[in-house]
Coordinates of C-alpha atoms and ligand atoms in Angstrom, one line a residue:
M1 CA 44.6 -49.0 52.0
A2 CA 46.8 -46.7 52.9
N3 CA 45.8 -43.5 54.2
S4 CA 46.6 -40.3 51.7
V5 CA 45.5 -38.1 55.0
E6 CA 48.4 -39.2 56.5
E7 CA 50.6 -39.1 54.7
K8 CA 51.2 -35.6 53.5
F9 CA 53.4 -33.4 54.4
S10 CA 52.3 -30.4 57.0
L11 CA 53.8 -28.3 58.4
R12 CA 51.9 -28.4 61.0
E13 CA 53.6 -31.3 62.9
V14 CA 56.5 -30.0 61.6
L15 CA 56.6 -26.6 64.1
D16 CA 54.6 -29.3 66.6
T17 CA 58.5 -30.9 66.8
F18 CA 59.6 -27.1 68.2
S19 CA 57.7 -28.1 71.3
L20 CA 59.5 -30.4 72.4
C21 CA 62.3 -28.9 72.1
L22 CA 62.7 -27.2 75.4
S23 CA 63.1 -29.9 78.8
E24 CA 61.0 -28.7 82.0
N25 CA 63.9 -27.1 83.6
K26 CA 64.0 -25.3 80.3
E27 CA 67.1 -26.3 78.2
V28 CA 67.2 -26.8 74.6
Y29 CA 67.2 -30.5 73.1
V30 CA 70.0 -30.8 70.5
Q31 CA 67.9 -32.9 68.8
H32 CA 64.4 -31.8 68.3
Y33 CA 65.9 -29.0 67.5
V34 CA 67.7 -30.2 64.2
E35 CA 64.3 -31.7 63.8
G36 CA 62.5 -28.8 63.7
W37 CA 65.3 -27.8 60.9
R38 CA 65.0 -30.8 58.5
G39 CA 61.1 -30.6 58.7
L40 CA 61.4 -26.8 57.6
V41 CA 64.5 -27.9 55.0
R42 CA 61.8 -30.6 53.3
F43 CA 59.2 -28.4 53.2
M44 CA 61.5 -25.5 51.7
N45 CA 62.8 -28.2 48.8
S46 CA 59.3 -28.5 48.1
L47 CA 58.7 -24.7 46.5
G48 CA 61.1 -26.2 44.5
S49 CA 65.4 -25.7 42.9
V50 CA 64.9 -22.4 43.6
F51 CA 65.4 -23.1 47.1
S52 CA 68.8 -25.4 47.1
F53 CA 71.7 -23.3 48.0
I54 CA 70.0 -21.9 51.1
S55 CA 68.9 -25.4 52.9
K56 CA 72.0 -26.9 51.2
D57 CA 74.0 -24.4 53.8
A58 CA 71.2 -26.1 55.9
V59 CA 71.2 -29.5 55.8
N60 CA 75.0 -28.5 56.0
K61 CA 75.2 -27.4 59.4
I62 CA 72.1 -29.5 60.3
E63 CA 74.6 -32.5 59.8
I64 CA 77.6 -31.1 61.6
L65 CA 75.1 -30.7 64.9
V66 CA 73.8 -34.9 64.4
N67 CA 77.2 -36.2 63.7
F68 CA 78.1 -33.9 67.7
L69 CA 74.7 -36.2 69.1
N70 CA 76.3 -39.0 67.7
G71 CA 80.1 -39.1 68.1
E72 CA 81.8 -39.7 71.2
N73 CA 81.1 -36.9 73.3
G74 CA 77.2 -37.0 71.8
A75 CA 76.9 -37.5 76.2
H76 CA 77.9 -33.9 76.0
Y77 CA 75.7 -32.6 72.8
V78 CA 72.2 -33.5 74.6
T79 CA 71.5 -29.8 74.9
I80 CA 72.1 -26.8 73.2
Q81 CA 72.7 -26.1 77.7
S82 CA 75.6 -29.1 78.0
M83 CA 77.4 -27.7 74.4
V84 CA 78.2 -25.6 75.1
K85 CA 79.9 -25.6 78.6
Y86 CA 81.6 -28.6 77.7
E87 CA 82.9 -27.0 74.1
L88 CA 83.6 -24.0 76.3
D89 CA 84.9 -25.7 79.1
N90 CA 86.5 -27.7 76.8
E91 CA 88.3 -25.0 73.9
L92 CA 86.2 -25.6 71.0
V93 CA 85.3 -23.0 70.0
D94 CA 86.7 -19.8 68.0
L95 CA 86.5 -17.0 70.0
T96 CA 88.0 -14.9 67.7
R97 CA 88.4 -16.1 64.3
R98 CA 88.0 -19.5 62.9
D99 CA 91.0 -21.7 63.2
K100 CA 91.0 -24.6 64.8
H101 CA 87.4 -25.5 65.4
P102 CA 86.2 -24.1 63.0
E103 CA 82.6 -26.1 62.6
S104 CA 82.7 -25.9 66.6
G105 CA 78.7 -26.9 67.6
C106 CA 77.7 -23.3 68.9
R107 CA 79.0 -21.2 66.0
T108 CA 76.6 -23.6 63.7
L109 CA 74.0 -23.7 65.8
L110 CA 74.3 -19.9 66.0
R111 CA 73.6 -20.0 61.9
L112 CA 70.1 -22.0 62.5
H113 CA 69.5 -20.0 65.7
R114 CA 69.9 -16.6 63.5
A115 CA 68.2 -18.6 61.1
L116 CA 65.1 -19.5 63.8
R117 CA 64.8 -15.0 64.2
W118 CA 64.1 -15.1 60.6
L119 CA 61.5 -17.3 61.1
E120 CA 59.6 -16.5 63.9
L121 CA 59.5 -12.8 61.6
F122 CA 58.4 -13.8 58.8
L123 CA 55.8 -16.5 60.4
E124 CA 54.4 -14.0 62.9
R125 CA 54.2 -12.0 59.2
L126 CA 52.0 -15.0 57.4
R127 CA 50.0 -14.1 60.1
T128 CA 49.0 -11.7 60.6
S129 CA 48.7 -11.0 56.4
S130 CA 46.2 -9.7 54.6
E131 CA 44.8 -11.9 51.8
D132 CA 47.0 -9.4 49.4
S133 CA 49.5 -9.8 50.7
K134 CA 53.3 -10.9 48.9
T135 CA 55.1 -14.0 50.3
S136 CA 58.3 -12.7 49.0
V137 CA 57.7 -9.1 50.3
M138 CA 57.1 -10.9 53.8
C139 CA 60.1 -13.1 53.9
S140 CA 62.3 -10.3 52.9
E141 CA 61.2 -8.4 55.2
A142 CA 61.3 -10.6 57.5
Y143 CA 65.1 -11.5 56.6
N144 CA 66.2 -7.1 56.1
E145 CA 65.4 -7.9 60.3
S146 CA 67.3 -10.8 61.4
L147 CA 69.7 -12.9 59.3
A148 CA 70.9 -9.9 56.3
Q149 CA 72.9 -8.1 58.9
H150 CA 74.9 -11.7 58.9
H151 CA 75.7 -12.3 55.9
A152 CA 78.4 -10.5 53.0
W153 CA 76.7 -9.1 49.9
I154 CA 76.5 -12.5 47.6
I155 CA 74.6 -13.9 50.1
R156 CA 72.3 -10.9 50.3
K157 CA 71.9 -10.3 46.7
A158 CA 71.4 -14.8 46.1
A159 CA 68.7 -14.5 48.4
G160 CA 66.7 -11.8 47.2
T161 CA 66.1 -12.8 43.1
A162 CA 65.4 -16.5 45.4
F163 CA 62.5 -15.3 47.3
W164 CA 60.8 -13.5 44.5
A165 CA 60.3 -17.2 43.7
L166 CA 58.0 -18.1 46.5
P167 CA 54.7 -18.6 45.5
G168 CA 51.3 -16.1 46.6
R169 CA 50.4 -16.5 50.2
Q170 CA 46.8 -18.4 49.3
T171 CA 49.2 -21.1 47.5
F172 CA 52.1 -21.6 50.4
F173 CA 49.0 -21.8 52.6
D174 CA 48.1 -25.0 50.5
V175 CA 51.2 -26.4 50.7
M176 CA 51.6 -25.8 54.0
N177 CA 48.6 -28.3 54.2
V178 CA 47.4 -27.3 57.5
G179 CA 43.8 -26.2 56.1
T180 CA 41.9 -23.1 55.9
P181 CA 43.1 -19.9 56.1
E182 CA 41.6 -19.7 59.9
Q183 CA 43.8 -22.3 60.3
V184 CA 46.4 -21.5 59.3
V185 CA 46.5 -18.7 61.5
A186 CA 45.4 -20.5 64.5
M187 CA 47.9 -22.9 64.2
L188 CA 50.6 -19.6 64.1
G189 CA 48.9 -18.4 66.8
N190 CA 49.8 -22.0 69.0
A191 CA 53.9 -22.6 67.0
L192 CA 55.0 -19.2 67.6
P193 CA 55.7 -18.6 71.4
L194 CA 56.8 -21.7 71.0
I195 CA 59.7 -20.8 68.7
S196 CA 59.7 -17.2 70.7
E197 CA 61.2 -19.3 73.9
V198 CA 63.5 -21.8 72.3
Y199 CA 64.6 -18.4 70.2
N200 CA 65.4 -16.4 73.8
I201 CA 66.1 -19.0 75.4
T202 CA 69.5 -19.8 72.5
E203 CA 69.9 -16.0 73.1
N204 CA 70.5 -15.1 76.4
L205 CA 72.6 -18.2 76.4
Y206 CA 75.1 -17.6 73.5
A207 CA 74.7 -13.8 75.3
Q208 CA 75.3 -14.8 79.2
H209 CA 78.6 -16.6 77.6
D210 CA 78.7 -13.2 74.5
L211 CA 78.7 -16.3 72.0
L212 CA 76.1 -14.3 70.3
Q213 CA 78.9 -12.6 67.1
L214 CA 81.7 -16.3 66.7
P215 CA 83.1 -16.6 63.8
Ligands
1PX1 C1 55.8 -22.0 56.6 C2 57.3 -21.2 56.7 C3 58.3 -22.2 56.6 C4 59.6 -21.7 55.5 C5 60.7 -22.9 56.1 C6 61.9 -22.2 55.5 C7 63.2 -22.7 56.2 C8 64.2 -22.1 56.1 C9 65.1 -22.6 55.9 C10 66.3 -21.8 56.1 C11 67.8 -21.9 56.4 C12 68.6 -21.3 56.4 C13 70.1 -20.7 56.8 C14 71.3 -20.0 57.7 C15 72.1 -20.2 58.0 C16 73.1 -19.4 56.8 O1 73.6 -18.3 57.3 N1 74.3 -19.6 56.4 C17 74.7 -18.5 56.3 C18 76.7 -18.6 56.6 O2 77.1 -19.7 57.0 P1 78.9 -19.7 57.5 O3 78.5 -21.3 58.0 O4 79.1 -19.1 55.6 O5 79.0 -19.3 58.4 C19 75.3 -18.6 54.6 O6 76.5 -17.8 53.8 C20 74.6 -19.5 53.8 C21 74.4 -19.2 52.4 C22 72.7 -20.3 52.1 C23 71.8 -18.1 51.8 C24 70.9 -18.3 53.6 C25 69.9 -17.2 52.7 C26 68.8 -17.3 54.4 C27 67.6 -17.1 53.3 C28 66.5 -17.7 54.6 C29 65.0 -17.5 54.0 C30 64.9 -18.3 53.5 C31 63.7 -18.9 53.0 C32 63.0 -19.7 52.1 C33 61.7 -19.6 51.9 C34 60.5 -20.5 53.1

């Protein structure tokens, strides 16, 4: 008989994926990075269709990267470091305005990278929240400090509206399927340093190559 516990989705496994992202010499594997995002999108979809405009964009970006990874130049897309080098060396990145390479790996990954900062800020708020904290407030604060700075007014408006549809803290914890609130807090405490490390390595790499504002 199928074990229903095993079949259930748990955010712990999703966040664990980010621990696989780093190679021994601290390069970031694109494959595990996009798998982490796939899991997060699955989680977001389980919260309701009001988030589907967000997940559609995330899925589109995941697919662009997967296509590079599975394409004829896939070997250059194994890590974010090798992708940046390959695309820059071969002039495959639009640096100032979208032109010949509107969907480069570098600009696509940058969008997910900015969203990873939102995730980090949101999860840190969840981790330190109290029973009466509001997920919608935590989510919009994290958004305003990160992604919002890169979004047009219309997107900010739509995102802000969607945040009101977030379930309350307890239901949110239940959907995460990690266990008691104490177990959720402990899991987040373990996952957050890994997410931060992946974020910081990518941020430094992009800064070093002056890629943080790619159109
Ligand atoms: C325990 C918490 C887990 C929560 C998991 C939620 C996963 C969220 C996945 C969000 C991925 C968002 C990617 C956005 C990339 C982006 O910035 N795209 C914009 C720019 O792209 P472009 O190609 O035009 O340069 C694009 O315009 C985006 C459009 C869609 C709206 C993005 C709103 C992002 C809000 C993020 C917060 C999600 C809140 C979900 C709550 C669970």
